Coordinates of N, CA and C in Angstrom, one line a residue:
X1 N -37.5 7.0 -108.0 CA -36.9 7.9 -108.9 C -35.6 7.3 -109.6
X2 N -34.9 6.5 -108.9 CA -33.7 5.8 -109.4 C -34.1 4.9 -110.6
X3 N -35.2 4.3 -110.5 CA -35.6 3.4 -111.6 C -36.1 4.2 -112.8
X4 N -36.9 5.2 -112.5 CA -37.3 6.1 -113.6 C -36.1 6.7 -114.3
X5 N -35.2 7.2 -113.5 CA -33.9 7.8 -114.1 C -33.1 6.8 -114.9
X6 N -33.2 5.5 -114.5 CA -32.5 4.5 -115.3 C -33.3 4.0 -116.6
X7 N -34.5 4.6 -116.8 CA -35.2 4.3 -118.0 C -36.3 3.2 -117.8
X8 N -36.6 2.8 -116.6 CA -37.6 1.8 -116.4 C -39.0 2.4 -116.5
X9 N -39.9 1.7 -117.0 CA -41.3 2.2 -117.1 C -42.0 1.7 -115.7
X10 N -42.3 2.7 -115.0 CA -42.7 2.5 -113.6 C -44.2 3.0 -113.4
X11 N -44.8 2.5 -112.4 CA -46.2 2.9 -112.0 C -46.1 3.2 -110.5
X12 N -46.5 4.3 -110.0 CA -46.5 4.6 -108.6 C -47.9 4.8 -108.2
X13 N -48.3 4.2 -107.1 CA -49.6 4.2 -106.6 C -49.5 4.9 -105.2
X14 N -50.6 5.5 -104.8 CA -50.6 6.2 -103.5 C -51.6 7.4 -103.6
X15 N -51.6 8.2 -102.5 CA -52.4 9.3 -102.5 C -52.0 10.5 -103.3
X16 N -52.8 11.5 -103.4 CA -52.5 12.6 -104.3 C -51.2 13.3 -104.1
X17 N -50.7 13.2 -102.9 CA -49.4 13.9 -102.5 C -48.2 13.5 -103.5
X18 N -48.3 12.3 -104.1 CA -47.3 11.8 -104.9 C -47.2 12.7 -106.1
X19 N -48.3 13.1 -106.7 CA -48.2 14.0 -107.8 C -47.3 15.1 -107.7
X20 N -47.4 15.8 -106.6 CA -46.5 17.0 -106.3 C -45.1 16.6 -106.1
X21 N -44.9 15.5 -105.3 CA -43.6 15.0 -105.0 C -42.8 14.7 -106.3
X22 N -43.5 14.1 -107.3 CA -42.9 13.6 -108.5 C -42.7 14.7 -109.6
X23 N -43.3 15.9 -109.3 CA -43.3 17.0 -110.3 C -41.8 17.4 -110.6
X24 N -41.5 17.4 -111.9 CA -40.1 17.8 -112.3 C -39.1 16.7 -112.2
X25 N -39.5 15.5 -111.8 CA -38.5 14.4 -111.7 C -38.7 13.5 -113.0
X26 N -37.8 12.5 -113.1 CA -37.9 11.5 -114.1 C -39.2 10.7 -114.0
X27 N -39.8 10.7 -112.8 CA -40.9 9.9 -112.6 C -42.2 10.7 -112.7
X28 N -42.1 11.9 -113.1 CA -43.4 12.7 -113.3 C -44.2 12.0 -114.4
X29 N -45.5 11.9 -114.0 CA -46.4 11.2 -114.9 C -46.6 9.7 -114.7
X30 N -45.8 9.3 -113.7 CA -45.8 7.9 -113.3 C -46.8 7.5 -112.3
X31 N -47.4 8.5 -111.6 CA -48.3 8.3 -110.5 C -49.7 7.9 -111.2
X32 N -50.3 6.9 -110.6 CA -51.6 6.4 -111.2 C -52.7 6.3 -110.1
X33 N -52.5 7.1 -109.1 CA -53.6 7.2 -108.1 C -53.6 6.1 -107.1
X34 N -54.5 6.1 -106.3 CA -54.7 5.1 -105.2 C -55.1 3.7 -105.8
X35 N -54.5 2.7 -105.3 CA -54.8 1.4 -105.7 C -55.7 0.7 -104.6
X36 N -57.0 0.5 -104.8 CA -57.8 0.1 -103.7 C -57.4 -1.3 -103.2
X37 N -57.5 -1.5 -101.9 CA -57.2 -2.8 -101.4 C -58.3 -3.8 -101.9
X38 N -57.9 -5.0 -101.9 CA -58.8 -6.1 -102.3 C -58.4 -6.7 -103.6
X39 N -59.4 -7.0 -104.4 CA -59.1 -7.8 -105.7 C -58.2 -6.9 -106.7
X40 N -58.5 -5.6 -106.8 CA -57.8 -4.8 -107.7 C -56.3 -4.7 -107.4
X41 N -56.0 -4.5 -106.1 CA -54.6 -4.5 -105.6 C -53.9 -5.9 -105.8
X42 N -54.6 -6.9 -105.4 CA -54.1 -8.3 -105.5 C -53.8 -8.5 -107.0
X43 N -54.6 -8.2 -107.9 CA -54.3 -8.4 -109.3 C -53.2 -7.6 -109.8
X44 N -53.0 -6.4 -109.3 CA -52.0 -5.5 -109.7 C -50.6 -6.1 -109.3
X45 N -50.5 -6.6 -108.0 CA -49.3 -7.1 -107.5 C -49.0 -8.4 -108.3
X46 N -49.9 -9.2 -108.7 CA -49.7 -10.4 -109.4 C -49.2 -10.2 -110.8
X47 N -49.8 -9.1 -111.5 CA -49.3 -9.0 -112.9 C -48.1 -8.1 -113.0
X48 N -47.8 -7.4 -112.1 CA -46.6 -6.5 -112.1 C -45.3 -7.4 -112.2
X49 N -44.3 -7.1 -113.0 CA -43.1 -7.9 -113.1 C -42.4 -7.9 -111.7
X50 N -42.4 -6.8 -111.0 CA -41.9 -6.7 -109.7 C -42.6 -5.6 -109.0
X51 N -42.7 -5.7 -107.6 CA -43.2 -4.6 -106.8 C -42.2 -4.1 -105.9
X52 N -41.9 -2.8 -105.9 CA -40.9 -2.2 -105.1 C -41.7 -1.7 -103.8
X53 N -41.1 -2.1 -102.6 CA -41.7 -1.7 -101.4 C -40.6 -1.2 -100.5
X54 N -40.9 -0.1 -99.7 CA -40.0 0.4 -98.7 C -40.8 0.4 -97.4
X55 N -40.2 -0.2 -96.4 CA -40.8 -0.2 -95.1 C -40.6 1.1 -94.4
X56 N -41.4 1.4 -93.4 CA -41.3 2.6 -92.6 C -40.0 2.7 -91.8
X57 N -39.3 3.8 -92.0 CA -38.0 3.9 -91.3 C -38.1 4.0 -89.8
X58 N -39.3 4.4 -89.3 CA -39.5 4.5 -87.8 C -39.8 3.1 -87.2
X59 N -40.0 2.1 -87.9 CA -40.3 0.8 -87.4 C -39.3 -0.2 -87.9
X60 N -38.1 -0.1 -87.6 CA -37.0 -0.9 -88.2 C -37.1 -2.4 -88.0
X61 N -37.9 -2.9 -86.9 CA -38.0 -4.3 -86.7 C -39.4 -4.8 -87.1
X62 N -40.1 -4.2 -88.1 CA -41.4 -4.5 -88.5 C -41.4 -4.5 -90.1
X63 N -42.3 -5.3 -90.6 CA -42.6 -5.2 -92.0 C -43.9 -4.6 -92.2
X64 N -44.1 -3.8 -93.3 CA -45.5 -3.2 -93.5 C -46.3 -4.4 -94.2
X65 N -47.5 -4.1 -94.4 CA -48.5 -5.1 -94.9 C -48.1 -5.4 -96.4
X66 N -47.6 -4.5 -97.1 CA -47.2 -4.7 -98.5 C -46.2 -5.8 -98.6
X67 N -45.3 -6.0 -97.6 CA -44.2 -7.0 -97.6 C -44.9 -8.4 -97.5
X68 N -46.1 -8.5 -97.1 CA -46.8 -9.8 -97.1 C -47.9 -9.9 -98.2
X69 N -48.4 -8.8 -98.5 CA -49.5 -8.8 -99.6 C -48.9 -9.1 -100.9
X70 N -47.8 -8.6 -101.3 CA -47.3 -8.8 -102.6 C -46.9 -10.3 -102.8
X71 N -46.2 -11.0 -101.9 CA -45.9 -12.4 -102.1 C -47.3 -13.2 -102.0
X72 N -48.1 -12.9 -101.2 CA -49.4 -13.5 -101.0 C -50.2 -13.5 -102.3
X73 N -50.1 -12.5 -103.1 CA -50.7 -12.4 -104.4 C -50.0 -13.1 -105.5
X74 N -48.8 -13.6 -105.1 CA -48.0 -14.3 -106.2 C -47.2 -13.3 -107.0
X75 N -46.9 -12.1 -106.4 CA -46.0 -11.1 -107.0 C -44.7 -11.3 -106.6
X76 N -43.7 -10.7 -107.2 CA -42.3 -10.6 -106.8 C -42.1 -9.4 -106.0
X77 N -41.7 -9.5 -104.7 CA -41.4 -8.4 -103.8 C -40.0 -8.1 -103.9
X78 N -39.7 -6.8 -104.0 CA -38.4 -6.2 -103.9 C -38.5 -5.1 -102.9
X79 N -37.8 -5.4 -101.7 CA -38.0 -4.4 -100.6 C -36.7 -4.2 -99.9
X80 N -36.8 -3.2 -99.0 CA -35.5 -2.8 -98.2 C -35.2 -3.9 -97.3
X81 N -33.9 -4.3 -97.2 CA -33.4 -5.3 -96.4 C -33.4 -4.9 -94.9
X82 N -33.9 -5.8 -94.1 CA -33.9 -5.6 -92.7 C -33.9 -7.0 -92.0
X83 N -33.4 -7.1 -90.7 CA -33.5 -8.4 -90.1 C -34.8 -9.1 -90.1
X84 N -35.9 -8.4 -89.8 CA -37.2 -9.0 -89.8 C -37.6 -9.6 -91.1
X85 N -37.2 -9.0 -92.2 CA -37.4 -9.7 -93.5 C -36.7 -11.0 -93.6
X86 N -35.5 -11.1 -93.1 CA -34.7 -12.3 -93.2 C -35.2 -13.4 -92.3
X87 N -35.9 -12.9 -91.1 CA -36.5 -13.9 -90.3 C -37.9 -14.4 -90.8
X88 N -38.5 -13.6 -91.8 CA -39.8 -13.9 -92.3 C -39.7 -14.7 -93.6
X89 N -38.7 -14.4 -94.4 CA -38.5 -15.0 -95.7 C -37.1 -15.3 -96.1
X90 N -36.9 -16.2 -97.0 CA -35.6 -16.5 -97.5 C -35.3 -15.5 -98.7
X91 N -34.4 -14.6 -98.3 CA -34.1 -13.5 -99.3 C -33.4 -14.1 -100.4
X92 N -33.7 -13.8 -101.7 CA -33.1 -14.3 -102.8 C -33.9 -15.5 -103.4
X93 N -34.6 -16.2 -102.6 CA -35.4 -17.3 -103.0 C -36.9 -17.1 -102.9
X94 N -37.4 -16.3 -102.0 CA -38.8 -16.0 -101.8 C -39.1 -14.6 -102.0
X95 N -38.2 -13.7 -101.7 CA -38.3 -12.3 -101.9 C -36.9 -11.8 -102.3
X96 N -36.8 -10.5 -102.9 CA -35.6 -9.9 -103.1 C -35.5 -8.6 -102.3
X97 N -34.2 -8.3 -101.9 CA -34.0 -7.1 -101.0 C -32.9 -6.3 -101.5
X98 N -32.8 -5.0 -101.1 CA -31.8 -4.1 -101.4 C -31.4 -3.3 -100.2
X99 N -30.2 -2.9 -100.1 CA -29.6 -2.1 -99.0 C -29.8 -0.6 -99.3
X100 N -29.4 -0.2 -100.6 CA -29.5 1.1 -101.1 C -30.3 1.2 -102.4
X101 N -31.0 2.3 -102.5 CA -31.8 2.4 -103.7 C -31.0 2.4 -105.0
X102 N -29.7 2.8 -104.9 CA -28.9 2.8 -106.1 C -28.7 1.3 -106.6
X103 N -29.0 0.3 -105.8 CA -28.9 -1.1 -106.2 C -30.0 -1.6 -107.1
X104 N -31.1 -0.7 -107.1 CA -32.4 -1.2 -107.7 C -32.3 -1.4 -109.2
X105 N -31.6 -0.5 -110.0 CA -31.7 -0.8 -111.4 C -31.0 -2.1 -111.8
X106 N -29.9 -2.5 -111.2 CA -29.3 -3.8 -111.4 C -30.1 -4.9 -110.9
X107 N -30.6 -4.8 -109.7 CA -31.4 -5.9 -109.2 C -32.7 -6.1 -110.0
X108 N -33.4 -5.1 -110.4 CA -34.6 -5.2 -111.2 C -34.3 -5.7 -112.6
X109 N -33.2 -5.2 -113.2 CA -32.8 -5.6 -114.5 C -32.6 -7.2 -114.5
X110 N -31.9 -7.7 -113.5 CA -31.5 -9.0 -113.4 C -32.7 -9.9 -113.3
X111 N -33.7 -9.5 -112.5 CA -34.9 -10.3 -112.3 C -35.9 -10.2 -113.6
X112 N -35.9 -9.1 -114.2 CA -36.7 -8.9 -115.4 C -36.2 -9.8 -116.5
X113 N -34.9 -10.0 -116.5 CA -34.3 -10.7 -117.6 C -34.4 -12.3 -117.5
X114 N -35.0 -12.7 -116.3 CA -35.1 -14.2 -116.1 C -36.5 -14.5 -115.6
X115 N -37.3 -14.8 -116.6 CA -38.7 -15.2 -116.4 C -38.8 -16.4 -115.5
X116 N -38.0 -17.4 -115.7 CA -38.1 -18.6 -114.9 C -37.8 -18.3 -113.4
X117 N -36.7 -17.5 -113.1 CA -36.4 -17.2 -111.7 C -37.5 -16.3 -111.1
X118 N -38.0 -15.4 -111.9 CA -39.1 -14.5 -111.4 C -40.3 -15.4 -111.0
X119 N -40.7 -16.3 -111.8 CA -41.7 -17.3 -111.4 C -41.4 -18.1 -110.2
X120 N -40.3 -18.5 -110.1 CA -39.9 -19.4 -108.9 C -40.0 -18.5 -107.6
X121 N -39.5 -17.2 -107.7 CA -39.5 -16.4 -106.5 C -40.9 -16.1 -106.1
X122 N -41.8 -15.8 -107.2 CA -43.2 -15.5 -106.9 C -43.9 -16.7 -106.3
X123 N -43.6 -17.9 -106.7 CA -44.3 -19.1 -106.2 C -43.8 -19.4 -104.8
X124 N -42.5 -19.3 -104.5 CA -41.9 -19.6 -103.2 C -42.3 -18.6 -102.2
X125 N -42.4 -17.3 -102.6 CA -42.9 -16.3 -101.7 C -44.3 -16.5 -101.3
X126 N -45.2 -16.9 -102.3 CA -46.5 -17.2 -102.0 C -46.7 -18.4 -101.0
X127 N -45.9 -19.5 -101.4 CA -46.0 -20.6 -100.5 C -45.6 -20.3 -99.1
X128 N -44.5 -19.5 -98.9 CA -44.1 -19.1 -97.5 C -45.1 -18.3 -96.9
X129 N -45.7 -17.3 -97.6 CA -46.7 -16.4 -96.9 C -47.9 -17.2 -96.5
X130 N -48.4 -18.1 -97.3 CA -49.6 -18.9 -97.0 C -49.1 -19.9 -95.7
X131 N -48.0 -20.4 -95.8 CA -47.6 -21.4 -94.7 C -47.3 -20.7 -93.4
X132 N -46.6 -19.5 -93.4 CA -46.2 -18.9 -92.1 C -46.9 -17.6 -91.8
X133 N -47.4 -16.9 -92.8 CA -47.9 -15.6 -92.5 C -49.4 -15.3 -92.8
X134 N -50.1 -16.4 -93.0 CA -51.6 -16.2 -93.3 C -52.3 -16.2 -91.9
X135 N -53.6 -15.8 -92.0 CA -54.4 -15.8 -90.8 C -54.5 -17.2 -90.3
X136 N -54.6 -18.2 -91.1 CA -54.6 -19.6 -90.6 C -53.4 -19.9 -89.8
X137 N -52.2 -19.5 -90.3 CA -50.9 -19.8 -89.6 C -50.9 -19.0 -88.3
X138 N -51.3 -17.8 -88.4 CA -51.2 -17.0 -87.1 C -52.2 -17.5 -86.0
X139 N -53.4 -17.9 -86.4 CA -54.3 -18.5 -85.4 C -53.9 -19.8 -84.9
X140 N -53.2 -20.6 -85.7 CA -52.7 -21.9 -85.2 C -51.6 -21.6 -84.2
X141 N -50.8 -20.6 -84.5 CA -49.7 -20.2 -83.5 C -50.4 -19.7 -82.2
X142 N -51.4 -18.8 -82.3 CA -52.0 -18.3 -81.1 C -52.6 -19.5 -80.3
X143 N -53.3 -20.4 -81.0 CA -53.9 -21.4 -80.3 C -52.8 -22.3 -79.5
X144 N -51.7 -22.6 -80.2 CA -50.6 -23.3 -79.6 C -50.1 -22.6 -78.3
X145 N -49.9 -21.3 -78.5 CA -49.3 -20.5 -77.4 C -50.3 -20.5 -76.2
X146 N -51.6 -20.4 -76.5 CA -52.6 -20.4 -75.4 C -52.6 -21.7 -74.6
X147 N -52.5 -22.8 -75.5 CA -52.5 -24.2 -74.8 C -51.2 -24.3 -74.0
X148 N -50.1 -23.8 -74.6 CA -48.8 -24.0 -73.8 C -48.8 -23.2 -72.5
X149 N -49.4 -22.0 -72.5 CA -49.4 -21.2 -71.3 C -50.5 -21.5 -70.3
X150 N -51.6 -21.9 -70.9 CA -52.8 -22.1 -69.9 C -53.3 -23.5 -69.9
X151 N -52.6 -24.5 -70.6 CA -52.9 -25.8 -70.5 C -54.1 -26.1 -71.2

């Protein structure tokens, strides 16, 4: 809502409940339905100038899948700041973070105005995700842990 109120052209994806939530707000008409997982979602994250994500408040020491899917797709992730994000990515270089939604218009304006930096963040986020957060990386870690514990 903060971005819509600031005049940004936004797209909101999710289930039908969004239509009612957005009714009467600056973001009314910005809901575009569910974005199916897979190639369509991957392409949307890659072509969007930025993707805003908010992790679940009930899981403060976890990231949702979107926090990994957006950088994996080569998109620019802008998400709520939390310690686990900073343990997983270099904030400012691989992903962007906000503490309060009121920060979003300035943060998004800044990154939209700098194509080179946006491309660098997208590339660095993708590299980090593939290196540290892919299935290959996780299975390598599991194998090493099993060998360490069970010889």
